[in-house]
PDB file of C-alpha atoms in Angstrom:
ATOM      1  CA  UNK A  27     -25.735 -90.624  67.594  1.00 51.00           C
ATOM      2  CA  UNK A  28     -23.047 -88.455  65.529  1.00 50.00           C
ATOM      3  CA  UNK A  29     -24.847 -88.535  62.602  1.00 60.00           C
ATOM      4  CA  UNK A  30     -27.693 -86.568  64.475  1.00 60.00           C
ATOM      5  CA  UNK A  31     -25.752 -84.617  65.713  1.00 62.00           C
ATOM      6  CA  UNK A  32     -24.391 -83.620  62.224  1.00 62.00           C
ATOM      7  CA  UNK A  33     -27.897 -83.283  60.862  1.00 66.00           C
ATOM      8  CA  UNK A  34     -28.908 -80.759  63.735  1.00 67.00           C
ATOM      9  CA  UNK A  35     -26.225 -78.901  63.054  1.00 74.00           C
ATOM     10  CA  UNK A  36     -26.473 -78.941  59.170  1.00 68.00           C
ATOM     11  CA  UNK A  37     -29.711 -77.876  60.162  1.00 75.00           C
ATOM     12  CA  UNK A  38     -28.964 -74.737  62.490  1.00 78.00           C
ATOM     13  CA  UNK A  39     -26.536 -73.547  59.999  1.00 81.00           C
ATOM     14  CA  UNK A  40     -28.703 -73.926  56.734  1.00 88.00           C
ATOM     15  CA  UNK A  41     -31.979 -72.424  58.521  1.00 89.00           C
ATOM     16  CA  UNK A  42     -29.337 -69.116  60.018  1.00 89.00           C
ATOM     17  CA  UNK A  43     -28.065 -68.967  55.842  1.00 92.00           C
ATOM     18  CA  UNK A  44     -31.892 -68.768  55.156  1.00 91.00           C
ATOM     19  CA  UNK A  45     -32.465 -66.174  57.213  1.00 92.00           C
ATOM     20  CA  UNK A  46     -29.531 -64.220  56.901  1.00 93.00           C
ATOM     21  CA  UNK A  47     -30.626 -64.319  52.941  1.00 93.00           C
ATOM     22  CA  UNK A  48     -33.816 -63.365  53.699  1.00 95.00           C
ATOM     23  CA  UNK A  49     -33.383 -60.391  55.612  1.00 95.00           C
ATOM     24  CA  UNK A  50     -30.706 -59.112  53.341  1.00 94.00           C
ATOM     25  CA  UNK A  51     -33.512 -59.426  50.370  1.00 95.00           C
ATOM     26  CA  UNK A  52     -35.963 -57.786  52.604  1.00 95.00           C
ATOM     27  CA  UNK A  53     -33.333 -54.589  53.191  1.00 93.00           C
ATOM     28  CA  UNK A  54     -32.709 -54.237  49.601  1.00 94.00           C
ATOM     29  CA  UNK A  55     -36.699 -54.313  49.018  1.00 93.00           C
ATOM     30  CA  UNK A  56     -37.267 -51.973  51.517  1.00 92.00           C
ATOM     31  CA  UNK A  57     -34.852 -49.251  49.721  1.00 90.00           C
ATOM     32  CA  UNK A  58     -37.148 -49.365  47.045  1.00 93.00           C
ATOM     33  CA  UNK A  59     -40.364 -48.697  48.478  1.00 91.00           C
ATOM     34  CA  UNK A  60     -41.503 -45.218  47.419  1.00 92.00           C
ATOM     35  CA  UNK A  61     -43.274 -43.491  50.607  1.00 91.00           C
ATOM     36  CA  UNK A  62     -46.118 -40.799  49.426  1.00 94.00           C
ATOM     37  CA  UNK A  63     -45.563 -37.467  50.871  1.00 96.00           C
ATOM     38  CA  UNK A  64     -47.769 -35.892  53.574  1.00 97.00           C
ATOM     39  CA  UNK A  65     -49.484 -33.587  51.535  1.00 98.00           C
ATOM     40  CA  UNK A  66     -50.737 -36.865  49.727  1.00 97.00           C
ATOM     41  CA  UNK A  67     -51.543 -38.723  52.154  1.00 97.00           C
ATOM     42  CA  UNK A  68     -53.682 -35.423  54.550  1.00 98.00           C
ATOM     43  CA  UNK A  69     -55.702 -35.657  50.659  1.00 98.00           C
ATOM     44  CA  UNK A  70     -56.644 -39.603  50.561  1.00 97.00           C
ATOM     45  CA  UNK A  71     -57.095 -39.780  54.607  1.00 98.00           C
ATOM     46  CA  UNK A  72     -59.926 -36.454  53.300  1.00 98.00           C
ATOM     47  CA  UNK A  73     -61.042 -38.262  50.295  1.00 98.00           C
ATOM     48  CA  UNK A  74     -61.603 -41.574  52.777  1.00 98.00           C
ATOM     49  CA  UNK A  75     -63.237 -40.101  55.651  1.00 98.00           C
ATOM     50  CA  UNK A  76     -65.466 -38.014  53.471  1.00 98.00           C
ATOM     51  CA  UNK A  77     -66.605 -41.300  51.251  1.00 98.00           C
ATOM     52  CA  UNK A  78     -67.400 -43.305  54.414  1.00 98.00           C
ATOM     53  CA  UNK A  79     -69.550 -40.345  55.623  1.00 98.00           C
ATOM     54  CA  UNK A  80     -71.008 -40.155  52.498  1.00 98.00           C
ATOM     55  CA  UNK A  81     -71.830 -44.189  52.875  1.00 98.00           C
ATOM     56  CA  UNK A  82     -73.119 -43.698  56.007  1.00 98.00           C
ATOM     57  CA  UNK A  83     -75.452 -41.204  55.383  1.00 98.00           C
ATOM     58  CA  UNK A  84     -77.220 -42.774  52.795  1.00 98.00           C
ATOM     59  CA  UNK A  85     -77.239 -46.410  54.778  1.00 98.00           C
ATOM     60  CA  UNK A  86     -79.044 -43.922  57.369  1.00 98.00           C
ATOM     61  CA  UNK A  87     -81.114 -42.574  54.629  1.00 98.00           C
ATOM     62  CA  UNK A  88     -82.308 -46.208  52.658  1.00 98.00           C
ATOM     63  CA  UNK A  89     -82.829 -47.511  56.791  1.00 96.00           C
ATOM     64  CA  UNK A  90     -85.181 -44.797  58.038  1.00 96.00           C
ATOM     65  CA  UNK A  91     -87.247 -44.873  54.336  1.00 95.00           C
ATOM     66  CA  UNK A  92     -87.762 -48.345  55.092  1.00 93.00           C
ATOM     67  CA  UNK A  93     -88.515 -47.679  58.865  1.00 93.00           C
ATOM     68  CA  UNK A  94     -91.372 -45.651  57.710  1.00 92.00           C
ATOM     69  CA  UNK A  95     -92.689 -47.808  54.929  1.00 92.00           C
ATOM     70  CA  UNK A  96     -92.749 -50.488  57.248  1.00 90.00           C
ATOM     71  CA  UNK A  97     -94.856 -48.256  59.868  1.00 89.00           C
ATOM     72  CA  UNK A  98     -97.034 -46.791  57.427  1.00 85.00           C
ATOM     73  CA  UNK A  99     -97.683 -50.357  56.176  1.00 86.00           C
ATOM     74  CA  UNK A 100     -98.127 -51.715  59.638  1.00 80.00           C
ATOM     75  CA  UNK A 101     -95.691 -54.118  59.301  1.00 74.00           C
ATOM     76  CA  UNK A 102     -93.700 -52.751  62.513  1.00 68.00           C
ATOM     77  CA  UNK A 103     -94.960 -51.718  65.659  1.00 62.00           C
TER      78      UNK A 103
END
């Protein structure tokens, strides 16, 4: 009954050094993250809206050529 006892608490204190080490590791990481400015990020959030649009648009496009085809063809009612 000691002996578990001993283990759970070996236990407690090895998994609270594990995560005291990992969060110290994940502090130091974090200072070295380089955050874009806004300017850069107004330009990519342009560049990404713009590029799905552009997507979309031709999806739109290939779907209503086929839509026709199809009709003309009689293959849709």
């Amino acid at each position: 009954m000691a002996n578990q006892t001993k283990n759970k608490t070996a236990q407690t204190e090895n998994f609270k050094e594990a995560a005291i080490a990992y969060f110290k590791s994940v502090k130091l990481e974090w200072g070295k993250i380089t955050w874009p400015g806004k300017q850069q990020v107004v330009v990519e959030t342009i560049y990404v809206v713009v590029i799905t649009a552009m997507f979309t648009i031709g999806v739109l496009a290939v779907d209503t050529i086929f839509n026709a085809l199809f009709k003309g063809l009689g293959l849709m009612h």
